[in-house]
Amino acid sequence: MDINFNKNEDHNKLLASELRQRLAKVALGGGQKRIDKHHSKGKMTARERIDFLLDDKKPAIEIGAFVGEDMYEEHGGCPSGGVVVKIGYIKGKQCIVVANDATVKAGAWFPITAKKNLRAQEISIENRLPIIYLVDSAGVYLPMQDEIFPDKEHFGRIFRNNAVMSSMGITQIAAVMGSCVAGGAYLPIMSDEALIVDKTGSIFLAGSYLVKAAIGESIDNETLGGATTHCEISGVTDYKSKDDKDALTTIQNIVSKIGDYTPTGFNRVEAAKPKENPEEIFGILPKARHEQYDMKEIIKRLVDNSEFDEYKEGYGQSIITAYARIDGWAVGIVANQRKLVKSKKGEMQFGGVIYSDSADKATRFIANCNQKKIPLVFLQDVTGFMVGSKSEHGGIIKDGAKMVNAVSNSVVPKFTIVVGNSYGAGNYAMCGKAYDPRLIAAWPSAELAVMSGNSAAKVLLQIETASLKKQGEKITKEKEDELFNKIKSRYDKQISPYYAAARLWTDAIINPLDTRTWISMGIEAANQAPIEKPFNLGVIQV
């Protein structure tokens, strides 16, 4: 291997190591002291509950581990948004599990908590996945109630979704394993079946203190809304469990009896590992985001047998379109080519830029995959669409619009992996979060923004220096460099994959070696949901 491969490998493996370390920190939730206090009450943590519930010899993926990172610091932080979400298997059946983390502000809901819960329900709805709620929450975080209570995508949407999901026949099971108060009490009771853990679980619209203040009644919380009350008097819950493990075992038994779904019919054969070593991805992917590389070499290390059939190989080469298999599943791959390529007219095209011919090719390929019922996988490393008079006169806006139209109206499931750059309208055309990928994950090398840090800093520097000059300030070279570095530092923080993951612009940051698992589990989930409408591009300019 050459020296650049070794440098790239060192850099990218360090990024993967940082990812592991940050995930380990996130897994502590509110910290070891709060975990110990949780255990002292005879309770398992959210992650321990999920690990016990899921089949331990089957793969699982976590949604939104970094949600809330570096947000709400003035409120003490909110690791993972105070809720843990995983897709895994219970008695062999694929499910999504949502567990409040009571070590984080007693499981209280921050604005980002609601967004993450809604994302979990969205995944369940899109894929008809059974959803399990492990409830242990103090309800809305009152100091921020104005950002979580009344709007369409706020707390109340959760219960609306409970009702809609029930009408769709999606199995919902809730276990009350701690507090479940106020409006939050509706979630388990709007589920198909509800369990409650004796002595630690409680459900009520108002706790004993509020009851005393409101109507003058003196009553303790256990009598008001404990397991005995709701299993033997009110009939609100269906199962009384002696402890956390008993409740989780009951859920396993319930799930084991759910009937099979009718597969949508995505094509799958026996899986095969890539012939090319996936570990080599770390050396192929450049250290610097502007450097060129051959995306085909990345694809070879993601697909079965390292084999793919390229569609229109010699045309529109700044986008690769190819049929392949991932873990046995047939997929259509749309990937940004990151090396300099020669166009059909003999002109050189920059890697990572979408040109008219590549947009046109991608549009046709997406339509073909919809025609053949083949799921789409987008590998993003894109700086945007080509600009300049030649591109404008050639109709780049028209061709780009066709591609966006095809991505928007695609009815087969879409999966997006942000490998490197994800800038501007390129993010949209390559199926960014706004275009409803079933799952969207980023590698640690990813950057998401309107433009790169360097480009943005130069633009913002011009604006800021012009403003200072108007105020009569003299801008020296040293002052200009200082301003540039300050602006770039601020912008670079915003284009980090961790910044995006904290806000749920992506579902996760993943090790590149986990990409096949994410796509395979995603297609398996999608195979449970029928395609309900035909593919139709609508009105486009040809």
mmCIF file of N, CA and C in Angstrom, residues 174-294:
data_model
loop_
_atom_site.group_PDB
_atom_site.id
_atom_site.type_symbol
_atom_site.label_atom_id
_atom_site.label_comp_id
_atom_site.label_asym_id
_atom_site.label_seq_id
_atom_site.Cartn_x
_atom_site.Cartn_y
_atom_site.Cartn_z
ATOM 1 N N ALA A 174 -46.667 -1.658 25.664
ATOM 2 C CA ALA A 174 -46.034 -0.727 26.598
ATOM 3 C C ALA A 174 -45.865 -1.377 27.962
ATOM 4 N N ALA A 175 -44.707 -1.166 28.558
ATOM 5 C CA ALA A 175 -44.459 -1.616 29.927
ATOM 6 C C ALA A 175 -44.129 -0.401 30.778
ATOM 7 N N VAL A 176 -44.943 -0.164 31.813
ATOM 8 C CA VAL A 176 -44.701 0.954 32.724
ATOM 9 C C VAL A 176 -43.763 0.446 33.812
ATOM 10 N N MET A 177 -42.509 0.921 33.756
ATOM 11 C CA MET A 177 -41.464 0.395 34.625
ATOM 12 C C MET A 177 -40.970 1.435 35.616
ATOM 13 N N GLY A 178 -41.673 2.568 35.654
ATOM 14 C CA GLY A 178 -41.342 3.657 36.564
ATOM 15 C C GLY A 178 -42.475 4.652 36.524
ATOM 16 N N SER A 179 -42.132 5.925 36.548
ATOM 17 C CA SER A 179 -43.165 6.960 36.514
ATOM 18 C C SER A 179 -43.821 7.037 35.139
ATOM 19 N N CYS A 180 -45.101 7.336 35.138
ATOM 20 C CA CYS A 180 -45.850 7.568 33.896
ATOM 21 C C CYS A 180 -46.966 8.531 34.276
ATOM 22 N N VAL A 181 -46.726 9.819 34.072
ATOM 23 C CA VAL A 181 -47.599 10.828 34.665
ATOM 24 C C VAL A 181 -48.210 11.759 33.625
ATOM 25 N N ALA A 182 -49.263 12.437 34.066
ATOM 26 C CA ALA A 182 -49.949 13.488 33.291
ATOM 27 C C ALA A 182 -50.299 12.981 31.897
ATOM 28 N N GLY A 183 -50.051 13.801 30.866
ATOM 29 C CA GLY A 183 -50.401 13.418 29.507
ATOM 30 C C GLY A 183 -49.681 12.163 29.066
ATOM 31 N N GLY A 184 -48.473 11.933 29.610
ATOM 32 C CA GLY A 184 -47.708 10.747 29.260
ATOM 33 C C GLY A 184 -48.407 9.457 29.613
ATOM 34 N N ALA A 185 -49.379 9.520 30.506
ATOM 35 C CA ALA A 185 -50.110 8.317 30.910
ATOM 36 C C ALA A 185 -50.931 7.745 29.764
ATOM 37 N N TYR A 186 -51.212 8.542 28.746
ATOM 38 C CA TYR A 186 -52.020 8.045 27.640
ATOM 39 C C TYR A 186 -51.246 7.084 26.741
ATOM 40 N N LEU A 187 -49.916 7.245 26.648
ATOM 41 C CA LEU A 187 -49.143 6.427 25.727
ATOM 42 C C LEU A 187 -49.313 4.928 25.986
ATOM 43 N N PRO A 188 -49.062 4.434 27.212
ATOM 44 C CA PRO A 188 -49.227 2.987 27.404
ATOM 45 C C PRO A 188 -50.665 2.510 27.237
ATOM 46 N N ILE A 189 -51.610 3.358 27.604
ATOM 47 C CA ILE A 189 -52.998 2.914 27.557
ATOM 48 C C ILE A 189 -53.565 3.001 26.148
ATOM 49 N N MET A 190 -52.900 3.741 25.260
ATOM 50 C CA MET A 190 -53.300 3.757 23.853
ATOM 51 C C MET A 190 -52.576 2.667 23.065
ATOM 52 N N SER A 191 -51.698 1.926 23.749
ATOM 53 C CA SER A 191 -51.050 0.776 23.127
ATOM 54 C C SER A 191 -51.996 -0.425 23.175
ATOM 55 N N ASP A 192 -51.671 -1.470 22.424
ATOM 56 C CA ASP A 192 -52.533 -2.650 22.375
ATOM 57 C C ASP A 192 -52.582 -3.361 23.717
ATOM 58 N N GLU A 193 -51.423 -3.492 24.344
ATOM 59 C CA GLU A 193 -51.344 -4.165 25.635
ATOM 60 C C GLU A 193 -50.389 -3.397 26.535
ATOM 61 N N ALA A 194 -50.738 -3.348 27.825
ATOM 62 C CA ALA A 194 -49.942 -2.571 28.779
ATOM 63 C C ALA A 194 -49.592 -3.422 29.994
ATOM 64 N N LEU A 195 -48.333 -3.332 30.391
ATOM 65 C CA LEU A 195 -47.849 -4.012 31.587
ATOM 66 C C LEU A 195 -47.426 -2.966 32.599
ATOM 67 N N ILE A 196 -47.397 -3.339 33.873
ATOM 68 C CA ILE A 196 -46.919 -2.434 34.904
ATOM 69 C C ILE A 196 -46.150 -3.245 35.943
ATOM 70 N N VAL A 197 -45.023 -2.699 36.381
ATOM 71 C CA VAL A 197 -44.179 -3.371 37.358
ATOM 72 C C VAL A 197 -44.613 -2.979 38.769
ATOM 73 N N ASP A 198 -44.837 -3.991 39.604
ATOM 74 C CA ASP A 198 -45.307 -3.775 40.976
ATOM 75 C C ASP A 198 -44.289 -2.977 41.787
ATOM 76 N N LYS A 199 -44.789 -2.020 42.517
ATOM 77 C CA LYS A 199 -44.038 -1.185 43.468
ATOM 78 C C LYS A 199 -43.159 -0.107 42.816
ATOM 79 N N THR A 200 -42.729 -0.304 41.554
ATOM 80 C CA THR A 200 -41.910 0.732 40.898
ATOM 81 C C THR A 200 -42.669 1.456 39.784
ATOM 82 N N GLY A 201 -43.639 0.805 39.179
ATOM 83 C CA GLY A 201 -44.426 1.438 38.129
ATOM 84 C C GLY A 201 -45.636 2.161 38.683
ATOM 85 N N SER A 202 -45.958 3.299 38.095
ATOM 86 C CA SER A 202 -47.155 4.048 38.519
ATOM 87 C C SER A 202 -47.695 4.849 37.347
ATOM 88 N N ILE A 203 -49.028 4.952 37.285
ATOM 89 C CA ILE A 203 -49.690 5.707 36.217
ATOM 90 C C ILE A 203 -50.767 6.574 36.847
ATOM 91 N N PHE A 204 -50.693 7.863 36.593
ATOM 92 C CA PHE A 204 -51.782 8.748 37.013
ATOM 93 C C PHE A 204 -51.695 10.071 36.260
ATOM 94 N N LEU A 205 -52.847 10.692 36.113
ATOM 95 C CA LEU A 205 -52.884 12.003 35.454
ATOM 96 C C LEU A 205 -52.304 13.080 36.344
ATOM 97 N N ALA A 206 -52.426 12.910 37.663
ATOM 98 C CA ALA A 206 -51.849 13.859 38.621
ATOM 99 C C ALA A 206 -51.385 13.078 39.837
ATOM 100 N N GLY A 207 -50.159 13.362 40.298
ATOM 101 C CA GLY A 207 -49.603 12.686 41.458
ATOM 102 C C GLY A 207 -50.266 13.135 42.754
ATOM 103 N N SER A 208 -49.872 12.483 43.839
ATOM 104 C CA SER A 208 -50.526 12.710 45.135
ATOM 105 C C SER A 208 -50.452 14.166 45.595
ATOM 106 N N TYR A 209 -49.325 14.832 45.356
ATOM 107 C CA TYR A 209 -49.186 16.232 45.781
ATOM 108 C C TYR A 209 -50.160 17.133 45.025
ATOM 109 N N LEU A 210 -50.281 16.894 43.723
ATOM 110 C CA LEU A 210 -51.178 17.720 42.914
ATOM 111 C C LEU A 210 -52.646 17.418 43.253
ATOM 112 N N VAL A 211 -52.939 16.153 43.522
ATOM 113 C CA VAL A 211 -54.296 15.773 43.923
ATOM 114 C C VAL A 211 -54.672 16.492 45.211
ATOM 115 N N LYS A 212 -53.734 16.531 46.154
ATOM 116 C CA LYS A 212 -53.979 17.220 47.435
ATOM 117 C C LYS A 212 -54.241 18.703 47.191
ATOM 118 N N ALA A 213 -53.416 19.300 46.332
ATOM 119 C CA ALA A 213 -53.567 20.735 46.053
ATOM 120 C C ALA A 213 -54.854 21.028 45.287
ATOM 121 N N ALA A 214 -55.224 20.132 44.365
ATOM 122 C CA ALA A 214 -56.358 20.392 43.488
ATOM 123 C C ALA A 214 -57.705 20.124 44.146
ATOM 124 N N ILE A 215 -57.830 18.983 44.834
ATOM 125 C CA ILE A 215 -59.144 18.621 45.378
ATOM 126 C C ILE A 215 -59.117 18.294 46.867
ATOM 127 N N GLY A 216 -57.939 18.444 47.482
ATOM 128 C CA GLY A 216 -57.858 18.246 48.934
ATOM 129 C C GLY A 216 -57.811 16.807 49.389
ATOM 130 N N GLU A 217 -57.694 15.858 48.471
ATOM 131 C CA GLU A 217 -57.660 14.441 48.837
ATOM 132 C C GLU A 217 -56.241 14.030 49.230
ATOM 133 N N SER A 218 -56.091 13.330 50.333
ATOM 134 C CA SER A 218 -54.795 12.819 50.760
ATOM 135 C C SER A 218 -54.693 11.345 50.395
ATOM 136 N N ILE A 219 -53.709 11.020 49.572
ATOM 137 C CA ILE A 219 -53.545 9.637 49.104
ATOM 138 C C ILE A 219 -52.092 9.439 48.677
ATOM 139 N N ASP A 220 -51.561 8.245 48.856
ATOM 140 C CA ASP A 220 -50.189 7.973 48.426
ATOM 141 C C ASP A 220 -50.183 7.523 46.962
ATOM 142 N N ASN A 221 -49.024 7.649 46.316
ATOM 143 C CA ASN A 221 -48.921 7.364 44.886
ATOM 144 C C ASN A 221 -49.224 5.913 44.537
ATOM 145 N N GLU A 222 -48.833 4.988 45.403
ATOM 146 C CA GLU A 222 -49.056 3.573 45.117
ATOM 147 C C GLU A 222 -50.554 3.261 45.092
ATOM 148 N N THR A 223 -51.287 3.791 46.067
ATOM 149 C CA THR A 223 -52.736 3.569 46.106
ATOM 150 C C THR A 223 -53.425 4.302 44.965
ATOM 151 N N LEU A 224 -52.890 5.473 44.652
ATOM 152 C CA LEU A 224 -53.471 6.300 43.590
ATOM 153 C C LEU A 224 -53.333 5.652 42.216
ATOM 154 N N GLY A 225 -52.124 5.123 41.916
ATOM 155 C CA GLY A 225 -51.913 4.628 40.551
ATOM 156 C C GLY A 225 -50.860 3.559 40.420
ATOM 157 N N GLY A 226 -50.699 2.706 41.430
ATOM 158 C CA GLY A 226 -49.716 1.633 41.357
ATOM 159 C C GLY A 226 -50.235 0.416 40.607
ATOM 160 N N ALA A 227 -49.433 -0.663 40.616
ATOM 161 C CA ALA A 227 -49.754 -1.859 39.842
ATOM 162 C C ALA A 227 -51.037 -2.530 40.326
ATOM 163 N N THR A 228 -51.200 -2.643 41.619
ATOM 164 C CA THR A 228 -52.401 -3.301 42.152
ATOM 165 C C THR A 228 -53.653 -2.522 41.772
ATOM 166 N N THR A 229 -53.573 -1.202 41.896
ATOM 167 C CA THR A 229 -54.716 -0.352 41.543
ATOM 168 C C THR A 229 -55.132 -0.563 40.091
ATOM 169 N N HIS A 230 -54.158 -0.511 39.193
ATOM 170 C CA HIS A 230 -54.508 -0.537 37.768
ATOM 171 C C HIS A 230 -54.752 -1.940 37.216
ATOM 172 N N CYS A 231 -54.248 -2.969 37.889
ATOM 173 C CA CYS A 231 -54.505 -4.334 37.419
ATOM 174 C C CYS A 231 -55.749 -4.961 38.067
ATOM 175 N N GLU A 232 -56.142 -4.451 39.259
ATOM 176 C CA GLU A 232 -57.234 -5.094 39.988
ATOM 177 C C GLU A 232 -58.449 -4.194 40.225
ATOM 178 N N ILE A 233 -58.271 -2.875 40.113
ATOM 179 C CA ILE A 233 -59.387 -1.959 40.388
ATOM 180 C C ILE A 233 -59.811 -1.204 39.129
ATOM 181 N N SER A 234 -58.883 -0.448 38.531
ATOM 182 C CA SER A 234 -59.250 0.380 37.372
ATOM 183 C C SER A 234 -59.302 -0.419 36.069
ATOM 184 N N GLY A 235 -58.522 -1.502 35.980
ATOM 185 C CA GLY A 235 -58.444 -2.270 34.734
ATOM 186 C C GLY A 235 -57.672 -1.551 33.641
ATOM 187 N N VAL A 236 -56.899 -0.539 34.014
ATOM 188 C CA VAL A 236 -56.151 0.252 33.034
ATOM 189 C C VAL A 236 -55.040 -0.580 32.389
ATOM 190 N N THR A 237 -54.365 -1.434 33.183
ATOM 191 C CA THR A 237 -53.267 -2.241 32.651
ATOM 192 C C THR A 237 -53.667 -3.709 32.576
ATOM 193 N N ASP A 238 -52.941 -4.451 31.745
ATOM 194 C CA ASP A 238 -53.318 -5.833 31.430
ATOM 195 C C ASP A 238 -52.495 -6.889 32.164
ATOM 196 N N TYR A 239 -51.271 -6.524 32.543
ATOM 197 C CA TYR A 239 -50.386 -7.489 33.182
ATOM 198 C C TYR A 239 -49.666 -6.827 34.365
ATOM 199 N N LYS A 240 -49.582 -7.549 35.479
ATOM 200 C CA LYS A 240 -48.852 -7.085 36.652
ATOM 201 C C LYS A 240 -47.564 -7.897 36.754
ATOM 202 N N SER A 241 -46.424 -7.211 36.758
ATOM 203 C CA SER A 241 -45.127 -7.887 36.791
ATOM 204 C C SER A 241 -44.432 -7.638 38.114
ATOM 205 N N LYS A 242 -43.714 -8.639 38.585
ATOM 206 C CA LYS A 242 -43.085 -8.509 39.903
ATOM 207 C C LYS A 242 -41.817 -7.652 39.858
ATOM 208 N N ASP A 243 -41.145 -7.624 38.707
ATOM 209 C CA ASP A 243 -39.947 -6.797 38.552
ATOM 210 C C ASP A 243 -39.698 -6.560 37.067
ATOM 211 N N ASP A 244 -38.615 -5.843 36.769
ATOM 212 C CA ASP A 244 -38.317 -5.492 35.373
ATOM 213 C C ASP A 244 -38.168 -6.727 34.494
ATOM 214 N N LYS A 245 -37.412 -7.704 34.950
ATOM 215 C CA LYS A 245 -37.158 -8.897 34.132
ATOM 216 C C LYS A 245 -38.446 -9.676 33.865
ATOM 217 N N ASP A 246 -39.328 -9.713 34.842
ATOM 218 C CA ASP A 246 -40.609 -10.389 34.669
ATOM 219 C C ASP A 246 -41.433 -9.692 33.586
ATOM 220 N N ALA A 247 -41.429 -8.357 33.597
ATOM 221 C CA ALA A 247 -42.164 -7.588 32.581
ATOM 222 C C ALA A 247 -41.581 -7.820 31.196
ATOM 223 N N LEU A 248 -40.265 -7.811 31.100
ATOM 224 C CA LEU A 248 -39.608 -7.983 29.799
ATOM 225 C C LEU A 248 -39.815 -9.399 29.257
ATOM 226 N N THR A 249 -39.815 -10.377 30.144
ATOM 227 C CA THR A 249 -40.080 -11.755 29.719
ATOM 228 C C THR A 249 -41.507 -11.897 29.202
ATOM 229 N N THR A 250 -42.440 -11.217 29.858
ATOM 230 C CA THR A 250 -43.836 -11.227 29.393
ATOM 231 C C THR A 250 -43.940 -10.629 27.995
ATOM 232 N N ILE A 251 -43.220 -9.536 27.754
ATOM 233 C CA ILE A 251 -43.227 -8.918 26.419
ATOM 234 C C ILE A 251 -42.680 -9.900 25.388
ATOM 235 N N GLN A 252 -41.595 -10.595 25.722
ATOM 236 C CA GLN A 252 -41.033 -11.582 24.803
ATOM 237 C C GLN A 252 -42.069 -12.650 24.443
ATOM 238 N N ASN A 253 -42.822 -13.095 25.454
ATOM 239 C CA ASN A 253 -43.835 -14.125 25.224
ATOM 240 C C ASN A 253 -44.967 -13.616 24.332
ATOM 241 N N ILE A 254 -45.345 -12.338 24.525
ATOM 242 C CA ILE A 254 -46.406 -11.749 23.696
ATOM 243 C C ILE A 254 -45.942 -11.636 22.242
ATOM 244 N N VAL A 255 -44.725 -11.112 22.062
ATOM 245 C CA VAL A 255 -44.198 -10.914 20.713
ATOM 246 C C VAL A 255 -44.027 -12.242 19.983
ATOM 247 N N SER A 256 -43.655 -13.287 20.721
ATOM 248 C CA SER A 256 -43.405 -14.592 20.096
ATOM 249 C C SER A 256 -44.639 -15.164 19.421
ATOM 250 N N LYS A 257 -45.809 -14.653 19.775
ATOM 251 C CA LYS A 257 -47.067 -15.189 19.239
ATOM 252 C C LYS A 257 -47.687 -14.309 18.149
ATOM 253 N N ILE A 258 -47.023 -13.203 17.809
ATOM 254 C CA ILE A 258 -47.527 -12.331 16.742
ATOM 255 C C ILE A 258 -47.433 -13.070 15.408
ATOM 256 N N GLY A 259 -48.470 -12.985 14.598
ATOM 257 C CA GLY A 259 -48.491 -13.668 13.305
ATOM 258 C C GLY A 259 -47.485 -13.095 12.325
ATOM 259 N N ASP A 260 -47.145 -13.892 11.321
ATOM 260 C CA ASP A 260 -46.184 -13.457 10.309
ATOM 261 C C ASP A 260 -46.794 -12.408 9.389
ATOM 262 N N TYR A 261 -45.932 -11.536 8.844
ATOM 263 C CA TYR A 261 -46.368 -10.527 7.883
ATOM 264 C C TYR A 261 -46.285 -11.102 6.471
ATOM 265 N N THR A 262 -46.978 -10.457 5.560
ATOM 266 C CA THR A 262 -46.884 -10.834 4.144
ATOM 267 C C THR A 262 -45.751 -10.038 3.508
ATOM 268 N N PRO A 263 -44.689 -10.685 3.066
ATOM 269 C CA PRO A 263 -43.536 -9.942 2.532
ATOM 270 C C PRO A 263 -43.907 -9.106 1.312
ATOM 271 N N THR A 264 -43.286 -7.948 1.207
ATOM 272 C CA THR A 264 -43.468 -7.102 0.029
ATOM 273 C C THR A 264 -42.840 -7.758 -1.195
ATOM 274 N N GLY A 265 -41.792 -8.510 -0.980
ATOM 275 C CA GLY A 265 -41.214 -9.277 -2.081
ATOM 276 C C GLY A 265 -39.930 -8.733 -2.647
ATOM 277 N N PHE A 266 -39.152 -7.974 -1.864
ATOM 278 C CA PHE A 266 -37.849 -7.532 -2.351
ATOM 279 C C PHE A 266 -36.956 -8.770 -2.510
ATOM 280 N N ASN A 267 -36.197 -8.780 -3.585
ATOM 281 C CA ASN A 267 -35.441 -9.976 -3.948
ATOM 282 C C ASN A 267 -34.255 -10.197 -3.015
ATOM 283 N N ARG A 268 -34.123 -11.460 -2.548
ATOM 284 C CA ARG A 268 -32.988 -11.808 -1.706
ATOM 285 C C ARG A 268 -32.526 -13.222 -2.015
ATOM 286 N N VAL A 269 -31.221 -13.385 -2.091
ATOM 287 C CA VAL A 269 -30.612 -14.703 -2.251
ATOM 288 C C VAL A 269 -29.673 -14.921 -1.066
ATOM 289 N N GLU A 270 -28.971 -16.026 -1.058
ATOM 290 C CA GLU A 270 -28.030 -16.296 0.026
ATOM 291 C C GLU A 270 -26.949 -15.219 0.050
ATOM 292 N N ALA A 271 -26.682 -14.689 1.227
ATOM 293 C CA ALA A 271 -25.720 -13.597 1.357
ATOM 294 C C ALA A 271 -24.293 -14.073 1.129
ATOM 295 N N ALA A 272 -23.462 -13.149 0.656
ATOM 296 C CA ALA A 272 -22.032 -13.416 0.488
ATOM 297 C C ALA A 272 -21.257 -12.196 0.959
ATOM 298 N N LYS A 273 -20.130 -12.417 1.593
ATOM 299 C CA LYS A 273 -19.297 -11.305 2.043
ATOM 300 C C LYS A 273 -18.553 -10.703 0.852
ATOM 301 N N PRO A 274 -18.151 -9.433 0.952
ATOM 302 C CA PRO A 274 -17.338 -8.847 -0.119
ATOM 303 C C PRO A 274 -16.024 -9.618 -0.273
ATOM 304 N N LYS A 275 -15.574 -9.789 -1.507
ATOM 305 C CA LYS A 275 -14.274 -10.426 -1.737
ATOM 306 C C LYS A 275 -13.138 -9.474 -1.370
ATOM 307 N N GLU A 276 -13.352 -8.194 -1.642
ATOM 308 C CA GLU A 276 -12.354 -7.188 -1.253
ATOM 309 C C GLU A 276 -12.514 -6.894 0.241
ATOM 310 N N ASN A 277 -11.433 -6.667 0.931
ATOM 311 C CA ASN A 277 -11.437 -6.484 2.382
ATOM 312 C C ASN A 277 -12.108 -5.167 2.779
ATOM 313 N N PRO A 278 -13.247 -5.213 3.501
ATOM 314 C CA PRO A 278 -13.917 -3.971 3.914
ATOM 315 C C PRO A 278 -13.040 -3.057 4.762
ATOM 316 N N GLU A 279 -12.080 -3.629 5.490
ATOM 317 C CA GLU A 279 -11.181 -2.813 6.313
ATOM 318 C C GLU A 279 -10.405 -1.806 5.466
ATOM 319 N N GLU A 280 -10.243 -2.101 4.178
ATOM 320 C CA GLU A 280 -9.481 -1.210 3.306
ATOM 321 C C GLU A 280 -10.210 0.098 3.025
ATOM 322 N N ILE A 281 -11.483 0.158 3.379
ATOM 323 C CA ILE A 281 -12.226 1.430 3.256
ATOM 324 C C ILE A 281 -11.484 2.535 3.992
ATOM 325 N N PHE A 282 -10.901 2.209 5.146
ATOM 326 C CA PHE A 282 -10.220 3.226 5.962
ATOM 327 C C PHE A 282 -9.029 3.833 5.229
ATOM 328 N N GLY A 283 -8.383 3.060 4.345
ATOM 329 C CA GLY A 283 -7.244 3.582 3.600
ATOM 330 C C GLY A 283 -7.625 4.239 2.289
ATOM 331 N N ILE A 284 -8.765 3.842 1.722
ATOM 332 C CA ILE A 284 -9.213 4.413 0.442
ATOM 333 C C ILE A 284 -9.798 5.806 0.654
ATOM 334 N N LEU A 285 -10.571 5.961 1.720
ATOM 335 C CA LEU A 285 -11.253 7.235 1.985
ATOM 336 C C LEU A 285 -10.227 8.287 2.396
ATOM 337 N N PRO A 286 -10.126 9.410 1.669
ATOM 338 C CA PRO A 286 -9.070 10.388 1.953
ATOM 339 C C PRO A 286 -9.237 11.083 3.311
ATOM 340 N N LYS A 287 -8.106 11.496 3.836
ATOM 341 C CA LYS A 287 -8.088 12.246 5.099
ATOM 342 C C LYS A 287 -8.766 13.595 4.921
ATOM 343 N N ALA A 288 -8.491 14.263 3.799
ATOM 344 C CA ALA A 288 -9.064 15.588 3.521
ATOM 345 C C ALA A 288 -10.291 15.443 2.631
ATOM 346 N N ARG A 289 -11.340 16.192 2.934
ATOM 347 C CA ARG A 289 -12.612 16.044 2.242
ATOM 348 C C ARG A 289 -12.567 16.519 0.782
ATOM 349 N N HIS A 290 -11.559 17.320 0.412
ATOM 350 C CA HIS A 290 -11.507 17.806 -0.970
ATOM 351 C C HIS A 290 -10.716 16.872 -1.884
ATOM 352 N N GLU A 291 -10.044 15.869 -1.316
ATOM 353 C CA GLU A 291 -9.201 14.989 -2.132
ATOM 354 C C GLU A 291 -10.053 14.003 -2.937
ATOM 355 N N GLN A 292 -9.488 13.582 -4.066
ATOM 356 C CA GLN A 292 -10.192 12.683 -4.980
ATOM 357 C C GLN A 292 -9.941 11.213 -4.602
ATOM 358 N N TYR A 293 -10.884 10.353 -4.929
ATOM 359 C CA TYR A 293 -10.719 8.904 -4.784
ATOM 360 C C TYR A 293 -11.773 8.230 -5.651
ATOM 361 N N ASP A 294 -11.644 6.925 -5.828
ATOM 362 C CA ASP A 294 -12.568 6.178 -6.679
ATOM 363 C C ASP A 294 -13.656 5.536 -5.814
#
